mmCIF file of C-alpha atoms in Angstrom:
data_model
loop_
_atom_site.group_PDB
_atom_site.id
_atom_site.type_symbol
_atom_site.label_atom_id
_atom_site.label_comp_id
_atom_site.label_asym_id
_atom_site.label_seq_id
_atom_site.Cartn_x
_atom_site.Cartn_y
_atom_site.Cartn_z
ATOM 1 C CA GLY V 1 -18.841 -96.167 73.734
ATOM 2 C CA SER V 2 -15.077 -96.032 73.590
ATOM 3 C CA GLY V 3 -14.187 -99.683 73.704
ATOM 4 C CA ALA V 4 -10.802 -101.255 73.351
ATOM 5 C CA GLY V 5 -9.114 -101.588 70.007
ATOM 6 C CA ALA V 6 -10.069 -104.836 68.369
ATOM 7 C CA GLY V 7 -7.531 -106.876 66.469
ATOM 8 C CA GLY V 8 -8.376 -107.907 62.952
ATOM 9 C CA GLY V 9 -6.930 -108.968 59.675
ATOM 10 C CA GLY V 10 -4.215 -111.502 59.085
ATOM 11 C CA GLY V 11 -0.723 -111.312 60.417
ATOM 12 C CA GLY V 12 -1.179 -108.806 63.222
ATOM 13 C CA GLY V 13 -3.863 -106.599 64.587
ATOM 14 C CA GLY V 14 -3.263 -106.851 68.294
ATOM 15 C CA GLY V 15 -5.408 -104.335 70.106
ATOM 16 C CA GLY V 16 -5.465 -103.130 73.647
ATOM 17 C CA VAL V 17 -7.270 -100.956 76.118
ATOM 18 C CA VAL V 18 -4.410 -98.939 77.579
ATOM 19 C CA ASP V 19 -1.005 -97.877 76.278
ATOM 20 C CA LEU V 20 0.938 -97.339 79.501
ATOM 21 C CA GLN V 21 3.532 -95.207 77.701
ATOM 22 C CA HIS V 22 0.988 -92.423 77.170
ATOM 23 C CA PRO V 23 -1.532 -91.380 79.828
ATOM 24 C CA ALA V 24 -5.069 -91.596 78.470
ATOM 25 C CA ARG V 25 -7.003 -88.420 77.715
ATOM 26 C CA PRO V 26 -10.559 -89.361 76.823
ATOM 27 C CA PHE V 27 -12.356 -87.882 73.838
ATOM 28 C CA ASP V 28 -15.592 -86.126 74.799
ATOM 29 C CA GLY V 29 -18.908 -87.447 73.505
ATOM 30 C CA ALA V 30 -19.127 -84.993 70.590
ATOM 31 C CA GLU V 31 -15.548 -85.789 69.475
ATOM 32 C CA GLN V 32 -16.210 -89.502 69.712
ATOM 33 C CA ASN V 33 -19.415 -89.279 67.666
ATOM 34 C CA ARG V 34 -17.728 -87.123 65.006
ATOM 35 C CA MET V 35 -14.767 -89.512 64.768
ATOM 36 C CA GLN V 36 -17.025 -92.573 64.541
ATOM 37 C CA ASP V 37 -18.989 -90.960 61.705
ATOM 38 C CA GLN V 38 -15.791 -90.047 59.849
ATOM 39 C CA LEU V 39 -14.196 -93.480 60.405
ATOM 40 C CA ARG V 40 -17.268 -95.246 58.967
ATOM 41 C CA THR V 41 -16.977 -93.298 55.698
ATOM 42 C CA ASN V 42 -15.469 -95.221 52.790
ATOM 43 C CA LEU V 43 -12.573 -93.753 50.868
ATOM 44 C CA THR V 44 -13.484 -91.990 47.623
ATOM 45 C CA SER V 45 -12.247 -93.245 44.267
ATOM 46 C CA ASP V 46 -9.751 -90.354 44.221
ATOM 47 C CA GLU V 47 -8.267 -91.595 47.495
ATOM 48 C CA ILE V 48 -7.760 -95.165 46.258
ATOM 49 C CA SER V 49 -4.664 -95.924 44.189
ATOM 50 C CA THR V 50 -3.925 -99.071 42.208
ATOM 51 C CA ARG V 51 -0.734 -100.859 41.222
ATOM 52 C CA SER V 52 0.167 -104.069 39.486
ATOM 53 C CA GLY V 53 0.025 -107.022 41.818
ATOM 54 C CA GLY V 54 1.662 -109.393 39.343
ATOM 55 C CA SER V 55 -0.448 -112.523 38.910
ATOM 56 C CA ALA V 56 -3.086 -111.002 41.237
ATOM 57 C CA GLY V 57 -3.809 -108.258 38.685
ATOM 58 C CA GLN V 58 -4.483 -104.718 39.878
ATOM 59 C CA VAL V 59 -4.245 -104.208 43.657
ATOM 60 C CA ALA V 60 -5.971 -101.326 45.442
ATOM 61 C CA TYR V 61 -4.111 -99.443 48.168
ATOM 62 C CA VAL V 62 -3.971 -96.093 49.925
ATOM 63 C CA GLU V 63 -0.791 -94.042 49.827
ATOM 64 C CA GLY V 64 0.978 -93.565 53.159
ATOM 65 C CA TRP V 65 0.819 -89.768 53.141
ATOM 66 C CA ARG V 66 -2.929 -89.889 52.526
ATOM 67 C CA VAL V 67 -3.620 -92.238 55.452
ATOM 68 C CA ILE V 68 -1.543 -90.021 57.760
ATOM 69 C CA ALA V 69 -3.370 -86.890 56.555
ATOM 70 C CA LYS V 70 -6.761 -88.579 57.130
ATOM 71 C CA ALA V 71 -5.715 -89.686 60.626
ATOM 72 C CA GLN V 72 -4.708 -86.086 61.379
ATOM 73 C CA GLU V 73 -8.061 -84.860 60.070
ATOM 74 C CA ILE V 74 -10.097 -87.405 62.061
ATOM 75 C CA PHE V 75 -8.147 -87.647 65.346
ATOM 76 C CA GLY V 76 -6.390 -84.264 65.366
ATOM 77 C CA PHE V 77 -2.664 -83.620 65.497
ATOM 78 C CA ASP V 78 -2.522 -84.575 69.179
ATOM 79 C CA GLY V 79 -5.192 -87.271 69.095
ATOM 80 C CA TRP V 80 -3.023 -90.122 67.860
ATOM 81 C CA SER V 81 0.561 -91.290 67.633
ATOM 82 C CA SER V 82 2.642 -94.075 66.176
ATOM 83 C CA ARG V 83 5.593 -95.912 67.672
ATOM 84 C CA ILE V 84 7.940 -98.467 66.134
ATOM 85 C CA LEU V 85 7.939 -101.494 68.430
ATOM 86 C CA GLN V 86 10.281 -103.588 66.290
ATOM 87 C CA LEU V 87 12.282 -103.166 63.082
ATOM 88 C CA GLN V 88 14.067 -106.263 61.855
ATOM 89 C CA ARG V 89 16.125 -107.196 58.814
ATOM 90 C CA GLU V 90 14.596 -110.290 57.236
ATOM 91 C CA TYR V 91 16.793 -110.711 54.172
ATOM 92 C CA GLU V 92 19.988 -109.346 52.657
ATOM 93 C CA ASP V 93 21.609 -110.220 49.346
ATOM 94 C CA HIS V 94 24.227 -108.776 47.029
ATOM 95 C CA ASP V 95 24.190 -109.739 43.374
ATOM 96 C CA SER V 96 27.812 -109.367 42.284
ATOM 97 C CA LYS V 97 26.871 -109.652 38.596
ATOM 98 C CA ASN V 98 24.751 -106.497 38.514
ATOM 99 C CA GLY V 99 26.046 -104.856 41.705
ATOM 100 C CA ARG V 100 22.599 -104.626 43.270
ATOM 101 C CA TRP V 101 21.778 -104.996 46.949
ATOM 102 C CA THR V 102 18.461 -106.446 48.106
ATOM 103 C CA TYR V 103 17.159 -105.785 51.597
ATOM 104 C CA SER V 104 13.921 -106.833 53.226
ATOM 105 C CA TYR V 105 12.720 -105.553 56.599
ATOM 106 C CA SER V 106 9.702 -106.135 58.806
ATOM 107 C CA ALA V 107 8.333 -103.600 61.266
ATOM 108 C CA THR V 108 5.819 -103.712 64.082
ATOM 109 C CA VAL V 109 4.173 -100.355 64.734
ATOM 110 C CA ARG V 110 1.704 -99.327 67.440
ATOM 111 C CA ILE V 111 -0.957 -96.764 66.573
ATOM 112 C CA SER V 112 -2.303 -95.199 69.782
ATOM 113 C CA LEU V 113 -5.206 -92.850 70.268
ATOM 114 C CA ARG V 114 -5.051 -90.315 73.062
ATOM 115 C CA ASN V 115 -7.767 -92.214 74.949
ATOM 116 C CA GLY V 116 -5.454 -95.228 75.256
ATOM 117 C CA THR V 117 -6.940 -97.402 72.509
ATOM 118 C CA PHE V 118 -4.260 -98.888 70.278
ATOM 119 C CA HIS V 119 -3.580 -101.332 67.451
ATOM 120 C CA ASP V 120 -0.284 -103.088 66.721
ATOM 121 C CA GLU V 121 0.423 -104.241 63.171
ATOM 122 C CA VAL V 122 3.236 -105.739 61.131
ATOM 123 C CA GLY V 123 4.418 -104.441 57.775
ATOM 124 C CA SER V 124 7.164 -105.333 55.349
ATOM 125 C CA GLY V 125 9.402 -103.593 52.856
ATOM 126 C CA CYS V 126 11.839 -104.839 50.241
ATOM 127 C CA LYS V 127 14.134 -102.702 48.091
ATOM 128 C CA VAL V 128 16.800 -103.348 45.469
ATOM 129 C CA ASP V 129 19.459 -100.724 44.697
ATOM 130 C CA LYS V 130 23.086 -100.470 43.633
ATOM 131 C CA ASP V 131 23.568 -98.126 46.594
ATOM 132 C CA ARG V 132 23.556 -100.388 49.672
ATOM 133 C CA GLY V 133 22.623 -97.550 52.018
ATOM 134 C CA LYS V 134 19.651 -96.530 49.871
ATOM 135 C CA ALA V 135 18.403 -100.137 49.695
ATOM 136 C CA ILE V 136 18.526 -100.400 53.499
ATOM 137 C CA GLU V 137 16.972 -96.977 54.117
ATOM 138 C CA ASN V 138 14.124 -97.460 51.664
ATOM 139 C CA ALA V 139 13.313 -101.020 52.794
ATOM 140 C CA ARG V 140 13.128 -99.844 56.417
ATOM 141 C CA LYS V 141 10.918 -96.853 55.549
ATOM 142 C CA GLU V 142 8.623 -99.025 53.435
ATOM 143 C CA ALA V 143 8.239 -101.555 56.273
ATOM 144 C CA VAL V 144 7.360 -98.858 58.827
ATOM 145 C CA THR V 145 4.908 -97.139 56.467
ATOM 146 C CA ASP V 146 3.271 -100.474 55.625
ATOM 147 C CA ALA V 147 2.857 -101.335 59.320
ATOM 148 C CA MET V 148 1.472 -97.856 60.068
ATOM 149 C CA LYS V 149 -1.063 -98.101 57.233
ATOM 150 C CA ARG V 150 -2.097 -101.593 58.338
ATOM 151 C CA GLY V 151 -2.552 -100.394 61.931
ATOM 152 C CA LEU V 152 -4.569 -97.331 60.966
ATOM 153 C CA ARG V 153 -6.878 -99.405 58.718
ATOM 154 C CA LEU V 154 -8.095 -101.285 61.794
ATOM 155 C CA PHE V 155 -9.848 -98.089 62.933
ATOM 156 C CA GLY V 156 -12.236 -98.181 59.957
ATOM 157 C CA PRO V 157 -13.019 -97.720 56.268
ATOM 158 C CA ALA V 158 -11.882 -94.075 56.165
ATOM 159 C CA LEU V 159 -8.329 -95.097 57.092
ATOM 160 C CA GLY V 160 -7.914 -97.837 54.518
ATOM 161 C CA LEU V 161 -10.152 -100.724 55.544
ATOM 162 C CA SER V 162 -12.432 -99.997 52.586
ATOM 163 C CA VAL V 163 -9.726 -101.045 50.078
ATOM 164 C CA TYR V 164 -10.085 -104.616 51.363
ATOM 165 C CA ASP V 165 -13.697 -104.641 50.120
ATOM 166 C CA LYS V 166 -13.138 -105.626 46.497
ATOM 167 C CA ASP V 167 -16.786 -105.011 45.520
ATOM 168 C CA TYR V 168 -16.643 -101.479 46.948
ATOM 169 C CA VAL V 169 -13.327 -100.704 45.195
ATOM 170 C CA THR V 170 -14.729 -101.945 41.868
ATOM 171 C CA GLU V 171 -17.831 -99.759 42.228
ATOM 172 C CA ALA V 172 -15.844 -96.717 43.419
ATOM 173 C CA LYS V 173 -13.463 -96.956 40.464
ATOM 174 C CA ARG V 174 -16.400 -97.161 38.018
ATOM 175 C CA ALA V 175 -18.004 -93.976 39.349
#
């Protein structure tokens, strides 16, 4: 059935039954079954990126554009939406020695499906740049993208949840 969004993961994950800002339009049974099948599918090794996580070693992640494209593919262009609920500056610093600005932002984003199911998640972004405006702009964009990715992952493995399964990521990268 089409239950309410369930919260999960640390630091956020609020879910709800109805988003009063958008009237619900239910998915029909065939759409729901197709979406469930697609959401249960793990990401392929080509869809998983890695970056240095410092002392944590290599960290698996999914690029923002890819998660958005997959959401479009699974839910349709009018089957989902995102909304920034909060965007807040957490930190600001200017290093007068090297002329660099550091900005850190947090964002709370709601991902809503057209049937009213939604997930809220928090993301963060930090950027350093000599151009103050660029540091602010890029930290804000990174925070919103991070929150969006974290919210979409709560819908299933196909939208990023699979990168949290370290055994799966290891096997996928070997293949």
